[in-house]
Every structure is written in C-alpha cells, then in structure tokens.
CSV table of C-alpha atoms and ligand atoms in Angstrom, one decimal:
chain,number,residue,atom,x,y,z
A,1,MET,CA,177.9,12.2,19.6
A,2,LYS,CA,177.6,15.4,17.5
A,3,THR,CA,180.1,18.1,18.5
A,4,LEU,CA,178.5,20.5,20.9
A,5,ARG,CA,177.5,23.9,19.6
A,6,LEU,CA,178.2,26.0,22.7
A,7,ALA,CA,177.1,29.4,23.6
A,8,ILE,CA,178.6,31.3,26.6
A,9,VAL,CA,176.2,33.8,27.9
A,10,ALA,CA,177.5,36.7,30.0
A,11,PRO,CA,175.2,39.3,31.6
A,12,CYS,CA,176.7,42.8,31.8
A,13,TYR,CA,175.5,45.7,33.8
A,14,ASN,CA,177.7,48.8,33.8
A,15,GLU,CA,180.8,46.6,33.1
A,16,GLU,CA,182.9,49.0,31.0
A,17,ASP,CA,185.9,48.3,33.3
A,18,MET,CA,185.6,44.5,33.3
A,19,LEU,CA,184.4,43.7,29.8
A,20,PRO,CA,187.6,44.7,27.9
A,21,LEU,CA,189.5,42.4,30.3
A,22,SER,CA,187.2,39.4,30.2
A,23,ALA,CA,186.1,39.4,26.6
A,24,PRO,CA,189.6,38.5,25.2
A,25,ARG,CA,189.9,35.7,27.7
A,26,LEU,CA,186.6,34.3,26.8
A,27,VAL,CA,187.4,34.5,23.1
A,28,ALA,CA,190.8,32.8,23.6
A,29,LEU,CA,189.1,30.0,25.5
A,30,MET,CA,186.4,29.5,22.8
A,31,LYS,CA,189.1,29.3,20.1
A,32,GLN,CA,191.1,26.8,22.2
A,33,LEU,CA,188.0,24.7,22.7
A,34,MET,CA,187.3,24.9,18.9
A,35,SER,CA,190.8,23.8,17.9
A,36,ASP,CA,190.7,21.0,20.4
A,37,GLY,CA,187.6,19.8,18.7
A,38,LYS,CA,185.5,20.0,21.9
A,39,ILE,CA,183.0,22.4,20.6
A,40,ALA,CA,181.6,23.2,17.1
A,41,GLN,CA,183.1,25.9,14.9
A,42,ASP,CA,179.8,27.9,15.0
A,43,SER,CA,179.9,28.2,18.8
A,44,PHE,CA,179.6,31.7,20.1
A,45,LEU,CA,179.8,34.2,23.0
A,46,LEU,CA,176.7,36.2,23.8
A,47,PHE,CA,177.0,39.4,25.9
A,48,VAL,CA,173.7,40.6,27.3
A,49,ASN,CA,173.7,44.3,28.0
A,50,ASP,CA,171.3,44.7,30.9
A,51,GLY,CA,170.4,48.4,30.5
A,52,SER,CA,173.9,49.7,31.3
A,53,ARG,CA,174.3,53.5,31.6
A,54,ASP,CA,178.0,53.4,30.7
A,55,ARG,CA,179.8,52.4,27.6
A,56,THR,CA,179.1,48.6,27.9
A,57,TRP,CA,177.0,48.3,24.7
A,58,GLU,CA,179.5,50.3,22.6
A,59,ILE,CA,182.2,47.9,23.8
A,60,ILE,CA,180.0,44.9,22.8
A,61,GLU,CA,179.5,46.4,19.4
A,62,GLN,CA,183.2,46.8,18.9
A,63,LEU,CA,183.8,43.2,20.0
A,64,HIS,CA,181.3,42.0,17.5
A,65,ALA,CA,182.9,44.0,14.7
A,66,SER,CA,186.4,42.6,15.4
A,67,GLU,CA,185.4,39.1,16.5
A,68,PRO,CA,182.4,37.5,14.8
A,69,ILE,CA,182.1,34.9,17.5
A,70,CYS,CA,181.1,37.7,19.9
A,71,ARG,CA,177.4,38.4,19.7
A,72,GLY,CA,175.4,40.9,21.6
A,73,LEU,CA,171.9,41.4,23.0
A,74,ASP,CA,170.8,44.8,24.1
A,75,LEU,CA,167.9,44.9,26.6
A,76,SER,CA,165.8,48.1,26.7
A,77,ARG,CA,166.4,48.6,30.4
A,78,ASN,CA,167.8,47.1,33.5
A,79,VAL,CA,165.8,44.0,34.3
A,80,GLY,CA,168.2,42.4,36.8
A,81,HIS,CA,170.7,39.6,36.7
A,82,GLN,CA,168.2,36.7,36.6
A,83,ASN,CA,166.1,38.1,33.8
A,84,ALA,CA,169.2,39.1,31.8
A,85,ILE,CA,170.5,35.6,32.0
A,86,MET,CA,167.1,34.2,30.9
A,87,ALA,CA,167.0,36.6,27.9
A,88,GLY,CA,170.5,35.5,26.9
A,89,MET,CA,169.8,31.8,27.2
A,90,GLU,CA,166.5,32.0,25.2
A,91,ALA,CA,168.2,34.0,22.5
A,92,ALA,CA,171.2,31.6,22.4
A,93,ILE,CA,169.1,28.5,21.7
A,94,GLU,CA,166.6,30.2,19.3
A,95,GLY,CA,166.3,28.8,15.7
A,96,PRO,CA,167.9,25.9,13.9
A,97,GLU,CA,171.3,27.7,14.2
A,98,GLY,CA,170.8,28.0,18.0
A,99,ALA,CA,173.2,26.5,20.5
A,100,ASP,CA,172.9,22.9,21.8
A,101,GLY,CA,174.1,24.0,25.2
A,102,VAL,CA,174.7,27.2,27.1
A,103,ILE,CA,177.1,28.2,29.9
A,104,THR,CA,176.1,31.2,31.9
A,105,ILE,CA,179.0,33.1,33.5
A,106,ASP,CA,179.2,36.5,35.2
A,107,VAL,CA,181.3,38.9,33.1
A,108,ASP,CA,183.6,39.7,36.0
A,109,LEU,CA,184.9,36.1,35.6
A,110,GLN,CA,184.9,35.5,39.4
A,111,ASP,CA,184.0,31.9,38.4
A,112,PRO,CA,187.1,30.3,37.0
A,113,LEU,CA,187.3,29.5,33.2
A,114,GLU,CA,189.1,26.3,33.9
A,115,CYS,CA,185.8,24.8,34.9
A,116,ILE,CA,184.3,25.3,31.4
A,117,PRO,CA,186.2,22.4,29.7
A,118,VAL,CA,185.1,20.2,32.7
A,119,MET,CA,181.5,21.2,32.2
A,120,ILE,CA,181.8,20.2,28.5
A,121,ASP,CA,183.2,16.8,29.4
A,122,ASP,CA,180.3,16.3,31.7
A,123,TYR,CA,177.9,17.1,28.8
A,124,TYR,CA,179.5,14.4,26.6
A,125,GLU,CA,179.0,12.0,29.5
A,126,GLY,CA,175.3,12.7,29.3
A,127,TYR,CA,174.6,15.4,31.8
A,128,ASP,CA,172.0,18.0,31.0
A,129,VAL,CA,172.9,20.4,33.8
A,130,VAL,CA,176.3,21.1,35.4
A,131,TYR,CA,176.3,23.4,38.4
A,132,GLY,CA,179.4,25.4,39.3
A,133,VAL,CA,179.7,25.1,43.1
A,134,ARG,CA,181.9,27.5,45.1
A,135,SER,CA,184.1,25.4,47.3
A,136,SER,CA,185.9,28.4,48.7
A,137,ARG,CA,184.8,32.0,49.0
A,138,GLU,CA,188.0,33.2,50.6
A,139,SER,CA,188.2,36.1,48.1
A,140,ASP,CA,184.8,37.4,49.1
A,141,SER,CA,184.5,39.9,51.9
A,142,PHE,CA,183.4,38.6,55.3
A,143,LEU,CA,180.1,40.3,54.9
A,144,LYS,CA,179.4,38.9,51.4
A,145,ARG,CA,180.4,35.4,52.5
A,146,PHE,CA,178.4,35.5,55.7
A,147,THR,CA,175.2,36.9,54.0
A,148,ALA,CA,175.5,34.5,51.1
A,149,GLU,CA,176.1,31.4,53.2
A,150,SER,CA,173.4,32.3,55.7
A,151,PHE,CA,171.0,32.7,52.8
A,152,TYR,CA,171.8,29.3,51.4
A,153,LYS,CA,171.3,27.8,54.8
A,154,LEU,CA,168.0,29.6,55.4
A,155,GLN,CA,166.7,28.4,52.0
A,156,ALA,CA,167.5,24.8,53.0
A,157,ALA,CA,165.8,25.3,56.3
A,158,LEU,CA,162.7,26.6,54.6
A,159,GLY,CA,162.6,23.6,52.4
A,160,LEU,CA,163.9,24.9,49.1
A,161,LYS,CA,165.8,22.4,46.9
A,162,THR,CA,168.8,24.4,45.9
A,163,ILE,CA,172.4,23.5,45.3
A,164,TYR,CA,174.5,24.8,48.3
A,165,ASN,CA,176.8,27.6,47.3
A,166,HIS,CA,175.8,27.5,43.6
A,167,ALA,CA,175.2,30.8,42.0
A,168,ASP,CA,174.5,31.2,38.3
A,169,PHE,CA,177.6,29.7,36.8
A,170,ARG,CA,176.2,26.6,35.1
A,171,PHE,CA,175.9,24.6,31.9
A,172,MET,CA,172.5,23.7,30.5
A,173,THR,CA,171.4,21.9,27.4
A,174,ARG,CA,169.0,23.3,25.0
A,175,ARG,CA,166.2,21.0,26.1
A,176,VAL,CA,166.5,22.1,29.8
A,177,ILE,CA,166.4,25.7,28.7
A,178,GLY,CA,163.3,24.9,26.6
A,179,GLU,CA,161.7,23.4,29.8
A,180,LEU,CA,162.8,26.4,31.8
A,181,SER,CA,161.0,28.7,29.4
A,182,LYS,CA,157.7,27.0,30.4
A,183,TYR,CA,158.0,28.5,33.9
A,184,GLU,CA,156.1,31.7,33.3
A,185,GLU,CA,156.8,33.3,36.7
A,186,ARG,CA,158.1,36.9,36.7
A,187,ASN,CA,159.8,36.7,40.1
A,188,LEU,CA,162.5,34.6,38.5
A,189,TYR,CA,164.8,32.7,40.7
A,190,LEU,CA,166.8,30.3,38.5
A,191,ARG,CA,168.6,28.6,41.3
A,192,GLY,CA,165.3,27.5,42.7
A,193,ILE,CA,163.7,26.4,39.4
A,194,ILE,CA,166.4,24.5,37.7
A,195,PRO,CA,166.8,21.7,40.3
A,196,MET,CA,163.0,21.3,40.0
A,197,ILE,CA,163.2,20.5,36.3
A,198,GLY,CA,165.1,17.4,37.1
A,199,PHE,CA,167.3,16.3,34.1
A,200,PRO,CA,170.6,14.5,34.8
A,201,SER,CA,172.8,16.9,36.6
A,202,THR,CA,176.2,17.1,38.3
A,203,THR,CA,178.4,19.7,39.9
A,204,VAL,CA,181.9,21.1,39.3
A,205,GLU,CA,183.9,22.5,42.3
A,206,GLU,CA,185.3,25.9,41.8
A,207,VAL,CA,187.3,28.4,43.7
A,208,ARG,CA,185.8,31.9,43.5
A,209,ALA,CA,188.2,34.5,42.5
A,210,GLU,CA,188.2,38.2,43.2
A,211,ARG,CA,186.6,40.8,40.9
A,212,GLU,CA,189.5,42.3,39.0
A,213,ALA,CA,187.9,45.5,37.8
A,214,GLY,CA,184.8,47.5,38.4
A,215,THR,CA,182.7,47.2,41.6
A,216,THR,CA,180.0,44.8,42.5
A,217,LYS,CA,176.7,45.4,40.6
A,218,TYR,CA,174.8,43.6,43.3
A,219,THR,CA,173.8,46.4,45.6
A,220,LEU,CA,172.4,45.5,49.0
A,221,ARG,CA,169.0,46.3,47.7
A,222,LYS,CA,169.4,43.9,44.7
A,223,MET,CA,170.7,41.2,47.1
A,224,LEU,CA,167.8,41.5,49.5
A,225,ARG,CA,165.4,41.4,46.6
A,226,LEU,CA,166.9,38.3,45.3
A,227,ALA,CA,166.8,36.7,48.7
A,228,PHE,CA,163.2,37.6,49.2
A,229,ASP,CA,162.2,36.4,45.7
A,230,GLY,CA,164.1,33.2,46.3
A,231,ILE,CA,162.2,32.5,49.5
A,232,SER,CA,158.8,33.8,48.8
A,233,SER,CA,158.6,32.4,45.3
A,234,PHE,CA,159.2,28.8,46.5
A,235,SER,CA,158.2,28.6,50.1
A,236,ILE,CA,155.1,29.4,52.1
A,237,THR,CA,156.9,28.6,55.4
A,238,PRO,CA,156.9,32.3,56.4
A,239,ILE,CA,153.1,32.2,56.4
A,240,TYR,CA,153.1,29.2,58.7
A,241,MET,CA,155.5,31.0,61.0
A,242,ILE,CA,153.1,33.9,61.3
A,243,LEU,CA,150.3,31.4,62.0
A,244,GLY,CA,152.4,29.8,64.8
A,245,LEU,CA,153.0,33.2,66.2
A,246,GLY,CA,149.2,33.8,66.1
A,247,TRP,CA,148.6,30.7,68.2
A,248,ILE,CA,151.1,31.9,70.8
A,249,PHE,CA,149.3,35.2,71.1
A,250,ILE,CA,145.9,33.4,71.5
A,251,LEU,CA,147.5,31.5,74.4
A,252,ILE,CA,148.7,34.7,75.9
A,253,ALA,CA,145.2,36.2,75.5
A,254,LEU,CA,143.7,33.2,77.3
A,255,GLY,CA,146.1,33.8,80.2
A,256,MET,CA,145.1,37.4,80.2
A,257,ALA,CA,141.4,36.3,80.4
A,258,VAL,CA,142.1,34.2,83.5
A,259,TYR,CA,143.9,37.1,85.0
A,260,VAL,CA,141.0,39.5,84.3
A,261,ILE,CA,138.4,37.1,85.7
A,262,VAL,CA,140.4,36.6,88.9
A,263,SER,CA,140.8,40.4,89.3
A,264,LEU,CA,137.0,40.8,88.8
A,265,VAL,CA,136.2,38.3,91.5
A,266,LYS,CA,138.7,40.0,93.8
A,267,GLY,CA,136.8,43.3,93.1
A,268,SER,CA,139.9,45.3,92.1
A,269,VAL,CA,138.8,46.2,88.6
A,270,ALA,CA,139.4,49.8,87.9
A,271,GLN,CA,143.1,49.1,87.3
A,272,GLY,CA,144.3,47.0,84.4
A,273,TRP,CA,144.6,49.9,82.1
A,274,ALA,CA,148.2,49.2,81.5
A,275,SER,CA,147.8,45.5,80.6
A,276,LEU,CA,144.9,46.4,78.3
A,277,MET,CA,146.8,49.0,76.4
A,278,LEU,CA,149.7,46.7,76.2
A,279,SER,CA,147.7,43.9,74.6
A,280,ILE,CA,146.0,46.2,72.2
A,281,TRP,CA,149.4,47.3,70.8
A,282,LEU,CA,150.8,43.9,70.7
A,283,VAL,CA,147.8,42.3,68.9
A,284,GLY,CA,147.6,45.3,66.6
A,285,GLY,CA,151.2,44.8,65.6
A,286,ILE,CA,150.8,41.2,65.0
A,287,VAL,CA,147.7,41.7,62.9
A,288,MET,CA,149.6,44.3,60.8
A,289,ILE,CA,152.6,42.0,60.2
A,290,SER,CA,150.2,39.2,59.2
A,291,ILE,CA,148.3,41.4,56.8
A,292,GLY,CA,151.6,42.8,55.4
A,293,LEU,CA,152.9,39.3,54.8
A,294,VAL,CA,149.7,38.1,53.1
A,295,GLY,CA,149.8,41.3,51.1
A,296,LEU,CA,153.3,40.4,49.7
A,297,TYR,CA,152.0,37.1,48.4
A,298,VAL,CA,148.9,38.7,47.0
A,299,GLY,CA,151.2,41.2,45.3
A,300,LYS,CA,153.1,38.3,43.7
A,301,VAL,CA,149.9,36.6,42.5
A,302,TYR,CA,148.9,39.9,41.0
A,303,MET,CA,152.2,40.3,39.1
A,304,GLU,CA,152.1,36.7,37.9
A,305,THR,CA,148.5,37.0,36.5
A,306,LYS,CA,149.7,39.9,34.3
A,307,HIS,CA,152.0,37.5,32.3
A,308,ARG,CA,154.1,40.4,31.3
A,309,PRO,CA,157.1,39.8,29.1
A,310,ARG,CA,160.3,39.5,31.1
A,311,TYR,CA,162.3,41.6,28.7
A,312,HIS,CA,162.3,43.4,25.4
A,313,ILE,CA,165.2,43.0,23.0
A,314,LYS,CA,166.3,46.2,21.4
A,315,LYS,CA,168.9,45.0,19.1
A,316,ARG,CA,170.7,41.8,18.1
A,317,LEU,CA,174.1,41.2,16.7
A,318,GLY,CA,175.0,38.0,14.8
B,401,UDP,N1,174.3,42.1,36.6
B,401,UDP,C1,173.2,42.3,35.6
B,401,UDP,N2,172.2,43.1,36.0
B,401,UDP,C2,172.1,43.7,37.3
B,401,UDP,C3,173.2,43.4,38.2
B,401,UDP,C4,174.2,42.6,37.8
B,401,UDP,O1,173.3,41.8,34.5
B,401,UDP,O2,171.1,44.4,37.5
B,401,UDP,C5,175.4,41.2,36.1
B,401,UDP,C6,176.8,41.8,36.3
B,401,UDP,O3,177.2,42.6,35.2
B,401,UDP,C7,177.7,40.6,36.5
B,401,UDP,C8,176.7,39.6,37.2
B,401,UDP,O4,175.4,40.1,37.0
B,401,UDP,O5,178.1,40.0,35.3
B,401,UDP,C9,176.9,39.5,38.7
B,401,UDP,O6,177.1,40.7,39.3
B,401,UDP,P1,178.3,41.0,40.3
B,401,UDP,O7,179.5,40.4,39.9
B,401,UDP,O8,178.4,42.5,40.5
B,401,UDP,O9,177.7,40.4,41.7
B,401,UDP,P2,178.6,39.7,42.8
B,401,UDP,O10,179.6,38.8,42.2
B,401,UDP,O11,179.2,40.8,43.6
B,401,UDP,O12,177.5,38.9,43.6
B,402,MG,MG1,180.8,39.0,40.7
C-alpha cells in the first residue's frame, strides 16, 4: 500500500493563546511520523482561520514562513466550527497533490495526539473513517459534561445514528470527504452525516484533556445552535411530538364538550367563563408552538433551497 499523504486540519477561532503552543507539537508529531515512514514526506498541516478577530492569522502566516509543512486557509468571516472543518477538509484533498486522508483536530489539542498514529494504523488496515471517542471527560466541567452527554443521549432517543461521545476528532480518507461534499446542506452537522455515508469505520478511545490556554470558543449560543442543527437537520420526531400533544388537547376538548352539555342540561349556563378563557389560552398557546415549530423547518427548507456557498476562501498558503 502506498504511503499515506496525510493532512491534519485544525480549525482556529481566536486562538492566539493556544496556537503557539499547539503548532510546534503538531509539527513535531508530523516529522516523527514522516521519519517513521508512516506518512509521506509531502504530508502537511492545515490551519483554518475561521474569521478570528485576534492575531491568529498572523501567527499562521509566521508558521508557514518558518515551517513549510504548515499551511493556512483564511476564511472571510466566522462561519462556525463545522463549516470551518469542511472548508479545511475540502481544501486539503483538492488537486493531484491533495491529501489521501485527513485528520481533523481542534487546535486546543484537548484530544490527545497519541491517538493519531493509531488512526493511521487503522487506515493501513483498510478503514476509511476512524472516530475519536471520548472515554473519559473528567477534565470537562460538570456543566459541559452534563450538557454534552445529555445531548448525545437525546440524539439517540430521537433516532439519529451518531457515535456516542464522538466530537470532530476523526480520520477520513479522500473518498469519504469526496462523498461528504455531495451533501449540500447548509445546516452542517458532520457527526450526523458521516455515519450515514457508510464506509468501513472504527473508533479510537481517547481521554479528553483540559484546554491549556485560551478559553472555550463554544459559547452557550453556539452550543445550543449546534444541538438544534443536529436534531432538526436529521430528525422530524419533534413534529410528531407536537402532533401527539395536539391529540391530547383534542381529548381534553372532548371532555370539555361533555361538561358543557351536562351544564346546559342542568340549566346552569351563565357560568363557565373561567373554563372558556382557560381553554382559549391553552389552545392558542399550543397552536402558536406548532406554528413556530413548523416555521423552523420551513426556514431550513428556505435556506437549503438557496444553495449558498458554505464559505469563501480569502487566501491560501502552500
Ligand atoms: N472554532 C471555530 N469556529 C468557531 C468556534 C470554534 O473554528 O466559531 C474552533 C476552535 O478554535 C477550536 C474548536 O473549534 O479549535 C473547538 O472549540 P473549543 O475548543 O472552544 O470548544 P470546546 O472544546 O470547548 O467544546
Ligand atoms: Mg476544546
């Protein structure tokens, strides 16, 4: 088997604190892998600058100048983690000189580098996808761990085929990335799509480390967005839940009808104002929730039909 031409893609958003620490480690690892003959000499690192407002891009430029195996991709604005990864992977495999396989890793290196040689071994064994799976999240705060794990469980309950506790630390061959590019959706949720592609895959257990510098770039807002994209892009279960709720309310309304008829027969009609008002509000609320939910899906359809480009590349190094 031909030696693997590997690209390691790392998305960076305001990572001026972390990048100077992680880049040398990634470079050292690449050189080690090259001298071990595990990867080809023209393998490279690709740092994707996701519209940072700090010195991240300047640092990437300096890295490229001093270490030719460091390449850079500068996106015109912040498009979010998922789209930044996609931009990096597509750029990495482009052209005849493109990579045979790509490993995506967050630049904070919370996912251990020791897993990378294992992923490469799995590639030589014939796997197209190797998922990094977090076996321990002890270093994460209780809140982060709780929200992340509940999210994975909720996804499973809603029928999404995802890999439990796998984030975006993974190896993929060129052909899988080629297939992935055929998914034109804008609400990109890689963890949901990749298992659907279905090439030979395996997992590598990892222990997630603490972030050494800088703070998390996943604000609560970004996290909620990812969670909503993850669920609404792959599952219509929430719509069925609303339907179920609708049926329950129809049953309640039937009960109310019986009550009203009985009151009429008894001749005590003028009352009932309270129960009427109550049901108007309740039904109104339910209708509004339903319309809102349908609206969210319609909004997604609207966005998808635009077929907008996911990102714009401003500059390329190497
Ligand atoms: N990131 C990005 N764009 C964003 C937010 C984050 O490219 O809009 C990158 C960030 O630089 C990091 C990775 O995505 O390399 C994961 O972010 P972070 O480590 O802050 O998330 P956490 O590990 O806390 O979930
Ligand atoms: Mg992180």
